[in-house]
Coordinates of C-alpha atoms in Angstrom, one line a residue:
Chain A
X1 CA 49.1 236.2 -19.1
X2 CA 50.9 235.5 -22.3
X3 CA 53.4 232.7 -23.0
X4 CA 56.6 234.6 -22.5
X5 CA 55.4 236.1 -19.2
X6 CA 54.3 232.7 -18.0
X7 CA 57.7 231.1 -18.9
X8 CA 59.4 234.0 -17.1
X9 CA 57.3 233.2 -14.0
X10 CA 58.2 229.5 -14.2
X11 CA 61.9 230.2 -14.6
X12 CA 61.8 232.6 -11.7
X13 CA 60.0 230.1 -9.4
X14 CA 62.3 227.2 -10.4
X15 CA 65.5 229.2 -9.8
X16 CA 64.1 230.5 -6.5
X17 CA 63.1 227.0 -5.3
X18 CA 66.6 225.6 -6.2
X19 CA 68.3 228.4 -4.3
X20 CA 66.1 227.7 -1.3
X21 CA 67.0 224.0 -1.6
X22 CA 70.6 224.9 -1.0
X23 CA 69.9 226.9 2.1
X24 CA 67.6 224.2 3.7
X25 CA 70.3 221.6 4.5
X26 CA 72.6 224.2 6.0
X27 CA 69.9 225.5 8.3
X28 CA 68.8 222.0 9.2
X29 CA 72.3 220.9 10.1
X30 CA 72.9 224.0 12.3
X31 CA 69.5 223.7 13.9
X32 CA 70.0 220.0 14.6
X33 CA 73.4 220.7 16.2
X34 CA 72.0 223.5 18.3
X35 CA 69.0 221.6 19.4
X36 CA 71.1 218.6 20.5
X37 CA 74.1 220.4 21.8
X38 CA 73.1 223.7 23.3
X39 CA 71.8 222.0 26.4
X40 CA 75.3 220.7 27.3
X41 CA 77.1 224.0 26.8
X42 CA 77.8 225.3 30.3
X43 CA 80.6 227.5 31.7
X44 CA 82.3 224.4 32.9
X45 CA 82.1 222.8 29.5
X46 CA 83.9 225.7 28.0
X47 CA 86.5 226.3 30.7
X48 CA 87.5 222.9 32.0
X49 CA 89.6 220.0 30.8
X50 CA 87.9 216.7 30.0
X51 CA 87.6 214.2 32.8
X52 CA 86.6 210.7 33.4
X53 CA 87.7 209.2 30.1
X54 CA 86.4 212.4 28.3
X55 CA 82.9 211.5 29.3
X56 CA 82.7 214.4 31.7
X57 CA 84.3 217.8 32.1
X58 CA 84.8 220.3 29.3
X59 CA 86.7 220.9 26.1
X60 CA 88.8 223.9 27.1
X61 CA 92.2 222.4 25.9
X62 CA 90.7 221.6 22.5
X63 CA 89.3 225.1 22.1
X64 CA 92.6 226.7 23.0
X65 CA 94.4 224.2 20.7
X66 CA 92.3 225.0 17.7
X67 CA 92.7 228.8 18.3
X68 CA 96.5 228.3 18.6
X69 CA 96.5 226.3 15.4
X70 CA 94.5 228.9 13.5
X71 CA 96.9 231.7 14.8
X72 CA 99.9 229.6 13.9
X73 CA 98.5 228.8 10.5
X74 CA 97.8 232.5 9.9
X75 CA 101.3 233.6 11.0
X76 CA 102.8 231.2 8.5
X77 CA 100.4 231.3 5.5
X78 CA 99.3 235.0 5.4
X79 CA 102.6 236.7 4.8
X80 CA 103.8 233.9 2.5
X81 CA 100.5 233.9 0.6
X82 CA 100.2 237.6 0.2
X83 CA 103.8 238.2 -0.7
X84 CA 103.8 235.5 -3.3
X85 CA 100.5 236.9 -4.7
X86 CA 102.1 240.4 -4.9
X87 CA 105.1 238.8 -6.8
X88 CA 102.8 237.0 -9.2
X89 CA 100.6 240.0 -10.0
X90 CA 103.0 242.9 -9.9
X91 CA 106.4 241.6 -10.7
X92 CA 106.3 238.2 -12.5
X93 CA 106.7 238.2 -16.3
X94 CA 104.4 235.9 -18.1
X95 CA 106.9 233.2 -18.8
X96 CA 107.2 229.4 -18.4
X97 CA 108.4 229.8 -14.8
X98 CA 105.5 231.9 -13.8
X99 CA 103.0 229.6 -15.5
X100 CA 104.5 226.7 -13.6
X101 CA 104.1 228.5 -10.3
X102 CA 100.5 229.3 -11.1
X103 CA 99.8 225.8 -12.2
X104 CA 101.3 224.4 -9.0
X105 CA 99.1 226.8 -6.9
X106 CA 96.0 225.5 -8.7
X107 CA 97.1 221.9 -8.2
X108 CA 98.0 222.4 -4.6
X109 CA 94.3 223.3 -3.9
X110 CA 93.2 220.0 -5.4
X111 CA 95.3 217.8 -3.1
X112 CA 93.3 215.8 -0.5
X113 CA 93.9 217.0 3.0
X114 CA 95.1 213.6 4.3
X115 CA 98.0 213.9 1.8
X116 CA 98.9 217.2 3.4
X117 CA 98.8 215.3 6.7
X118 CA 101.2 212.7 5.5
X119 CA 103.5 215.2 4.0
X120 CA 103.5 217.3 7.1
X121 CA 104.3 214.2 9.1
X122 CA 107.2 213.2 6.9
X123 CA 108.6 216.7 6.4
X124 CA 108.1 218.5 9.6
X125 CA 107.6 215.8 12.3
X126 CA 110.3 213.4 11.1
X127 CA 112.7 215.2 8.7
X128 CA 112.9 218.5 10.5
X129 CA 112.6 216.9 14.0
X130 CA 109.8 219.2 15.1
X131 CA 108.0 216.2 16.5
X132 CA 104.3 216.0 16.8
X133 CA 103.9 219.6 17.7
X134 CA 101.9 222.9 17.3
X135 CA 104.7 224.0 14.9
X136 CA 104.4 221.0 12.7
X137 CA 100.6 221.2 12.7
X138 CA 100.6 224.9 11.9
X139 CA 103.0 224.5 9.1
X140 CA 101.0 221.6 7.6
X141 CA 97.7 223.6 7.8
X142 CA 99.5 226.6 6.5
X143 CA 100.6 224.8 3.4
X144 CA 97.1 223.6 2.9
X145 CA 95.7 227.1 3.3
X146 CA 98.3 228.7 0.9
X147 CA 96.5 228.1 -2.4
X148 CA 93.3 229.7 -1.3
X149 CA 95.1 232.7 0.2
X150 CA 97.3 233.2 -2.9
X151 CA 94.3 232.9 -5.3
X152 CA 92.1 235.3 -3.3
X153 CA 95.0 237.8 -2.9
X154 CA 95.8 237.6 -6.6
X155 CA 92.2 238.3 -7.5
X156 CA 92.1 241.2 -5.0
X157 CA 95.3 242.7 -6.4
X158 CA 94.2 242.3 -10.0
X159 CA 90.9 244.0 -9.3
X160 CA 92.6 247.3 -8.3
X161 CA 92.3 249.4 -11.4
X162 CA 95.4 249.7 -13.6
X163 CA 95.0 253.4 -13.7
X164 CA 95.9 253.6 -10.0
X165 CA 99.3 252.1 -10.7
X166 CA 99.6 254.3 -13.8
X167 CA 99.0 257.6 -11.9
X168 CA 101.3 256.6 -9.1
X169 CA 104.1 255.7 -11.5
X170 CA 103.5 258.8 -13.5
X171 CA 104.0 260.9 -10.4
X172 CA 107.4 259.3 -10.0
X173 CA 106.7 256.6 -7.5
X174 CA 108.8 253.5 -7.5
X175 CA 107.1 250.2 -8.1
X176 CA 107.2 249.3 -4.4
X177 CA 105.8 252.6 -3.4
X178 CA 103.0 252.1 -5.9
X179 CA 102.2 248.7 -4.5
X180 CA 102.5 249.9 -0.9
X181 CA 100.4 253.0 -1.2
X182 CA 98.2 252.6 -4.2
X183 CA 97.5 248.9 -4.6
X184 CA 97.6 247.1 -1.3
X185 CA 95.2 249.4 0.6
X186 CA 92.5 248.7 -1.9
X187 CA 93.2 244.9 -2.1
X188 CA 93.0 244.3 1.7
X189 CA 89.3 243.5 1.8
X190 CA 89.6 240.8 -0.8
X191 CA 92.8 239.4 0.8
X192 CA 91.0 239.3 4.2
X193 CA 88.1 237.4 2.8
X194 CA 90.3 234.8 1.2
X195 CA 92.4 234.4 4.3
X196 CA 89.5 234.0 6.7
X197 CA 87.8 231.6 4.4
X198 CA 90.9 229.4 4.2
X199 CA 91.6 229.7 8.0
X200 CA 88.1 228.6 8.9
X201 CA 88.6 225.6 6.7
X202 CA 91.9 225.0 8.5
X203 CA 90.1 225.2 11.8
X204 CA 87.8 222.4 10.9
X205 CA 90.3 220.0 9.3
X206 CA 91.1 216.7 11.0
X207 CA 93.3 214.9 8.5
X208 CA 96.2 217.3 8.4
X209 CA 96.5 217.5 12.1
X210 CA 96.0 213.8 12.7
X211 CA 99.7 212.9 12.6
X212 CA 101.3 216.3 13.0
X213 CA 99.9 217.8 16.2
X214 CA 96.7 216.5 17.6
X215 CA 96.7 214.8 21.0
X216 CA 94.2 212.1 21.8
X217 CA 93.9 213.2 25.4
X218 CA 96.0 216.0 26.9
X219 CA 94.1 217.8 29.7
X220 CA 96.5 220.7 29.9
X221 CA 97.6 223.6 27.8
X222 CA 100.7 223.5 25.6
X223 CA 104.0 224.9 27.0
X224 CA 105.7 225.7 23.8
X225 CA 105.4 225.5 20.0
X226 CA 106.9 222.1 20.2
X227 CA 104.1 220.8 22.4
X228 CA 101.1 218.7 21.3
X229 CA 97.6 220.2 21.6
X230 CA 94.1 218.9 21.5
X231 CA 92.0 220.3 18.7
X232 CA 88.2 220.5 18.3
X233 CA 87.8 218.5 15.1
X234 CA 90.0 215.7 16.2
X235 CA 88.5 215.7 19.6
X236 CA 85.1 215.4 18.0
X237 CA 86.2 212.5 15.9
X238 CA 87.7 210.8 19.0
X239 CA 84.7 211.1 21.2
X240 CA 82.3 210.2 18.4
X241 CA 84.2 207.0 17.4
X242 CA 86.7 205.9 20.1
X243 CA 84.9 206.5 23.4
X244 CA 82.0 204.2 24.2
X245 CA 79.0 205.2 26.2
X246 CA 79.6 208.9 25.9
X247 CA 76.5 211.1 26.0
X248 CA 75.7 212.2 22.5
X249 CA 75.0 215.7 23.7
X250 CA 78.7 216.2 24.4
X251 CA 79.6 215.5 20.7
X252 CA 76.9 217.9 19.6
X253 CA 78.1 220.5 22.0
X254 CA 81.7 220.1 20.7
X255 CA 80.5 220.5 17.2
X256 CA 78.5 223.6 18.1
X257 CA 81.5 225.2 19.7
X258 CA 83.6 224.5 16.5
X259 CA 80.9 226.0 14.3
X260 CA 80.5 229.0 16.5
X261 CA 84.3 229.5 16.4
X262 CA 84.2 229.5 12.6
X263 CA 81.2 231.9 12.5
X264 CA 83.0 234.2 14.8
X265 CA 86.0 234.3 12.5
X266 CA 83.7 235.1 9.5
X267 CA 82.0 237.8 11.5
X268 CA 85.4 239.4 12.2
X269 CA 86.3 239.3 8.6
X270 CA 83.0 240.9 7.6
X271 CA 83.5 243.7 10.1
X272 CA 87.1 244.3 8.9
X273 CA 86.0 244.2 5.3
X274 CA 83.2 246.8 5.9
X275 CA 85.7 249.0 7.6
X276 CA 88.2 248.9 4.7
X277 CA 85.6 249.1 2.0
X278 CA 84.5 252.5 3.2
X279 CA 87.7 253.8 1.7
X280 CA 87.3 252.1 -1.6
X281 CA 85.3 254.0 -4.2
X282 CA 86.0 253.6 -7.8
Chain B
X1 CA 113.8 283.6 -34.3
X2 CA 113.5 279.9 -33.4
X3 CA 112.4 279.6 -29.7
X4 CA 114.4 277.4 -27.4
X5 CA 113.2 273.7 -27.6
X6 CA 112.3 272.1 -24.3
X7 CA 111.7 268.7 -25.8
X8 CA 113.3 267.6 -29.0
X9 CA 113.0 264.2 -30.6
X10 CA 115.3 262.9 -33.3
X11 CA 114.3 260.0 -35.6
X12 CA 112.0 258.6 -32.9
X13 CA 110.6 255.2 -33.7
X14 CA 108.5 253.1 -31.5
X15 CA 107.3 249.5 -31.8
X16 CA 104.7 247.7 -29.8
X17 CA 105.8 244.2 -30.6
X18 CA 105.7 244.2 -34.4
X19 CA 103.3 247.1 -34.6
X20 CA 105.2 250.3 -35.8
X21 CA 103.4 252.9 -33.7
X22 CA 105.7 255.9 -34.3
X23 CA 107.8 256.5 -37.4
X24 CA 110.7 258.9 -37.7
X25 CA 109.1 261.6 -35.4
X26 CA 111.2 264.7 -35.3
X27 CA 109.5 267.4 -33.2
X28 CA 110.8 270.5 -31.3
X29 CA 108.5 271.5 -28.5
X30 CA 109.1 275.0 -27.3
X31 CA 109.4 276.0 -23.6
X32 CA 106.7 277.9 -21.8
X33 CA 104.1 277.5 -24.4
X34 CA 101.2 275.2 -25.1
X35 CA 101.8 272.7 -27.8
X36 CA 98.9 270.7 -29.1
X37 CA 99.2 267.3 -30.8
X38 CA 96.2 266.5 -33.0
X39 CA 95.3 263.7 -35.3
X40 CA 92.7 260.9 -35.7
X41 CA 92.4 258.1 -33.2
X42 CA 95.2 255.6 -33.3
X43 CA 97.6 258.1 -35.0
X44 CA 100.2 257.7 -32.2
X45 CA 99.6 261.1 -30.5
X46 CA 99.1 259.6 -27.0
X47 CA 102.0 257.2 -27.6
X48 CA 104.3 260.1 -28.5
X49 CA 103.1 262.0 -25.3
X50 CA 103.9 258.9 -23.2
X51 CA 107.4 258.8 -24.6
X52 CA 108.2 262.1 -22.9
X53 CA 107.9 260.6 -19.4
X54 CA 108.8 257.1 -20.5
X55 CA 105.3 255.7 -19.5
X56 CA 105.6 253.4 -22.5
X57 CA 108.1 251.4 -20.5
X58 CA 105.1 249.9 -18.7
X59 CA 103.8 248.3 -21.9
X60 CA 105.6 245.0 -22.4
X61 CA 107.5 244.4 -25.7
X62 CA 107.8 248.1 -26.4
X63 CA 110.9 249.1 -28.3
X64 CA 112.0 252.7 -28.8
X65 CA 114.8 253.9 -31.0
X66 CA 116.1 257.4 -31.7
X67 CA 116.6 260.3 -29.3
X68 CA 114.4 262.3 -27.0
X69 CA 116.1 265.2 -25.5
X70 CA 114.6 267.2 -22.6
X71 CA 116.8 270.2 -21.8
X72 CA 119.4 268.5 -24.1
X73 CA 119.5 265.4 -21.9
X74 CA 118.6 262.2 -23.8
X75 CA 116.0 260.5 -21.6
X76 CA 116.2 257.2 -23.6
X77 CA 119.6 256.5 -22.1
X78 CA 119.4 253.4 -19.9
X79 CA 120.8 255.3 -16.9
X80 CA 118.0 257.8 -16.9
X81 CA 116.5 258.4 -13.4
X82 CA 112.9 257.7 -14.1
X83 CA 111.8 259.0 -10.8
X84 CA 113.4 262.3 -11.3
X85 CA 112.2 262.4 -14.9
X86 CA 108.6 261.8 -14.0
X87 CA 108.7 264.4 -11.3
X88 CA 110.0 266.9 -13.8
X89 CA 107.6 265.8 -16.5
X90 CA 104.2 265.5 -14.9
X91 CA 101.2 263.9 -16.6
X92 CA 97.4 264.5 -16.5
X93 CA 95.2 261.7 -17.8
X94 CA 92.0 261.5 -19.8
X95 CA 89.9 260.5 -16.9
X96 CA 90.2 262.6 -13.8
X97 CA 92.0 259.9 -11.8
X98 CA 92.0 261.1 -8.3
X99 CA 92.8 258.5 -5.6
X100 CA 90.0 257.4 -3.4
X101 CA 91.6 259.4 -0.6
X102 CA 90.9 262.8 0.9
X103 CA 91.7 265.9 -1.2
X104 CA 94.6 266.6 1.2
X105 CA 96.1 263.1 0.9
X106 CA 95.7 263.2 -2.8
X107 CA 98.1 266.1 -2.9
X108 CA 100.3 264.7 -0.1
X109 CA 100.9 261.5 -2.0
X110 CA 103.5 263.0 -4.4
X111 CA 105.3 264.7 -1.6
X112 CA 105.5 261.5 0.3
X113 CA 106.9 259.4 -2.4
X114 CA 109.5 262.0 -3.2
X115 CA 110.5 262.4 0.4
X116 CA 109.4 266.0 0.3
X117 CA 107.4 265.6 3.5
X118 CA 108.6 268.2 5.8
X119 CA 107.0 270.0 8.7
X120 CA 103.2 269.9 8.8
X121 CA 102.7 273.5 8.1
X122 CA 105.0 273.3 5.1
X123 CA 102.9 270.5 3.7
X124 CA 99.8 272.6 4.3
X125 CA 101.5 275.5 2.5
X126 CA 102.3 273.3 -0.5
X127 CA 98.8 272.0 -0.6
X128 CA 97.4 275.5 -0.5
X129 CA 99.7 276.7 -3.2
X130 CA 98.8 273.8 -5.4
X131 CA 95.1 274.3 -5.0
X132 CA 95.5 278.1 -5.5
X133 CA 97.3 277.5 -8.8
X134 CA 94.4 275.5 -10.1
X135 CA 91.8 277.8 -8.7
X136 CA 90.3 275.3 -6.2
X137 CA 91.5 276.8 -2.9
X138 CA 88.6 279.1 -2.2
X139 CA 86.1 276.3 -2.9
X140 CA 87.8 273.5 -1.0
X141 CA 89.8 275.1 1.8
X142 CA 87.2 274.0 4.3
X143 CA 86.8 270.5 3.1
X144 CA 90.3 269.2 2.6
X145 CA 89.5 266.0 4.4
X146 CA 86.6 265.1 2.1
X147 CA 87.1 262.2 -0.3
X148 CA 88.2 263.5 -3.6
X149 CA 85.6 261.4 -5.4
X150 CA 82.9 263.6 -4.0
X151 CA 84.1 266.5 -6.2
X152 CA 82.7 267.4 -9.6
X153 CA 84.6 266.0 -12.6
X154 CA 86.0 269.4 -13.3
X155 CA 87.3 269.8 -9.8
X156 CA 88.7 266.3 -9.9
X157 CA 90.6 267.1 -13.0
X158 CA 91.9 270.4 -11.5
X159 CA 93.0 268.4 -8.5
X160 CA 94.9 266.0 -10.8
X161 CA 96.7 269.1 -12.2
X162 CA 97.4 270.4 -8.7
X163 CA 98.8 266.9 -7.8
X164 CA 101.3 267.3 -10.6
X165 CA 102.1 271.0 -9.9
X166 CA 102.8 270.4 -6.2
X167 CA 105.9 268.4 -7.3
X168 CA 107.2 271.5 -9.1
X169 CA 107.6 270.0 -12.6
X170 CA 108.9 271.8 -15.7
X171 CA 106.7 270.1 -18.2
X172 CA 103.1 268.9 -18.0
X173 CA 101.7 266.4 -20.4
X174 CA 98.0 266.3 -20.8
X175 CA 96.3 263.4 -22.5
X176 CA 92.9 264.6 -23.7
X177 CA 92.4 266.2 -20.3
X178 CA 88.9 267.6 -21.1
X179 CA 87.3 264.7 -22.8
X180 CA 85.3 263.7 -19.7
X181 CA 84.2 267.3 -19.0
X182 CA 81.2 269.3 -20.2
X183 CA 81.8 272.2 -22.6
X184 CA 81.8 274.9 -19.9
X185 CA 84.2 273.0 -17.6
X186 CA 86.3 272.4 -20.7
X187 CA 86.6 276.1 -21.4
X188 CA 87.5 276.9 -17.8
X189 CA 90.2 274.2 -17.7
X190 CA 91.5 275.6 -21.0
X191 CA 91.7 279.1 -19.4
X192 CA 93.8 277.5 -16.6
X193 CA 96.1 276.0 -19.1
X194 CA 96.7 279.4 -20.7
X195 CA 97.7 280.7 -17.2
X196 CA 99.9 277.8 -16.5
X197 CA 101.9 278.1 -19.7
X198 CA 103.5 281.2 -18.5
X199 CA 105.5 279.1 -16.1
X200 CA 105.4 275.6 -17.5
X201 CA 105.8 273.8 -20.8
X202 CA 102.5 272.2 -21.7
X203 CA 101.9 269.5 -24.2
X204 CA 98.3 268.6 -24.8
X205 CA 97.0 265.7 -26.9
X206 CA 93.5 266.3 -28.1
X207 CA 91.2 265.1 -30.8
X208 CA 89.2 268.2 -30.5
X209 CA 90.5 270.6 -33.1
X210 CA 88.6 273.6 -31.7
X211 CA 90.4 273.0 -28.4
X212 CA 93.8 272.9 -30.1
X213 CA 93.0 276.1 -31.9
X214 CA 91.8 277.8 -28.7
X215 CA 94.4 276.7 -26.3
X216 CA 97.7 276.1 -28.1
X217 CA 100.5 278.2 -29.4
X218 CA 101.9 275.4 -31.6
X219 CA 100.3 272.4 -33.2
X220 CA 101.6 269.2 -34.5
X221 CA 99.4 267.1 -36.8
X222 CA 100.0 263.3 -36.7
X223 CA 98.8 260.7 -39.0
X224 CA 99.5 256.9 -39.0
X225 CA 102.4 257.3 -36.6
X226 CA 104.1 260.2 -38.4
X227 CA 104.3 263.8 -37.6
X228 CA 102.9 265.3 -40.8
X229 CA 103.3 268.9 -39.9
X230 CA 104.3 271.1 -37.0
X231 CA 103.9 274.9 -36.9
X232 CA 102.3 277.8 -35.2
X233 CA 98.7 277.0 -34.4
X234 CA 97.5 279.9 -36.4
X235 CA 99.4 278.7 -39.4
X236 CA 98.2 275.1 -39.1
X237 CA 94.6 276.2 -38.9
X238 CA 94.7 278.9 -41.6
X239 CA 97.3 278.0 -44.0
X240 CA 98.7 274.5 -43.5
X241 CA 101.6 273.4 -45.7
X242 CA 100.5 269.8 -46.2
X243 CA 97.4 268.7 -48.1
X244 CA 96.8 266.0 -45.5
X245 CA 96.7 268.5 -42.7
X246 CA 94.2 270.7 -44.6
X247 CA 92.0 267.7 -45.3
X248 CA 92.0 266.7 -41.6
X249 CA 91.3 270.3 -40.4
X250 CA 88.5 270.7 -42.9
X251 CA 87.0 267.5 -41.5
X252 CA 87.4 265.4 -44.7
X253 CA 88.5 262.4 -42.6
X254 CA 89.4 261.4 -39.0

């Protein structure tokens, strides 16, 4: 073997080993959680409220709370994010104002989640009198999710070839018709990916919901958007730090449910993406 | 006798920012004929073509002065209805740009955006007429729901022409429509253009001089943003008035 080939072999092996190194911790974490938590996952655990100082019973209200929060976040952040991305890509001129918007979107994604929590508490809970509620929590998580949704949607829209817009306009379509029929359908897979990514982050966040929605212990389902809910990440934090003498397996089982929920969301996005991508050939 | 002009420009100047892309272009494009615009790359022939349906509006910092009359109507007026204009003045691009949709939906697209969707069998009739006009109906009538990207490039380009025809335009602008096609497909598309020019006014931009000679009735030669010469194709290619035209046609530059 000559020198160049050997070096090529070495580079290849090093790169492969490093990639493997990245996968190892993820697999270990998941395996560890499954091994320690799977035993405690029973039908009761998934469908019952916690009992006996949260040492027994299930986590049903927390599961429902997290799902409701994700849905609420999506209802708020998806339209706002996609519409502003459309504005930025299709309509905005490249002027100072646009650049300021783009800069704030970038900066928004760099803000620590606890700051979002405090902002949500001041703005939604206190100022707008929503109280500690599903609404306040969803809005807070929504604002936190916006930058990722906007950035992903922007990239998806920008990746639609310019010629599509050109043909559509040359056939006499208005700008809105062009966006509606020639741009959006092809941008949907990318938009979906970004949305699900940011929503699965939102599902796992604790800090933003800490002061805005999360209930320490509330063994019933919410009655309205102005009700508090339990949520999986906060529940996990509570039982891991605030409840003494709780079986460790309950914490692991809760973590496992949270991870499974996030995986499920990603799976749905993959299926949707594959479905839309069939139409996209260019 | 001077034939009636379908498109007529008067002192047309166009700037992209500070770049002077078209200088004092005065051209009279006759109705129901094929007019070819030739010239070396970057001479402004595509830019001129894109003036006729105001596609240059899409480029930021474009400034146009002068007059472009289509049927004696100045289309540079600010109140020009661009939607009606672009329906009347269709455009076929260099690449066969079909949408990644079925053949049927590619054709339906224009009908939809212009609110021409009527009853289902009328749409089918329009689609059929459009495909017949470009000689695709017999080949494609059984696979209208196939994705248009599965067609050959020649078929795709014919479909693009049908997509324009279905909106019943007066004028069809073709921006190097054959440059992605092989020589035989090119000849067949040129034959189609000869048929279409009985009913439509065609303006074709090409850097292929043989193509201009084969397909057009009139030819304009452009150089550095100016229209150097405009005359019968036969005259341009056998006895041009300008030395520059002669040099270009002989292949001395370009």
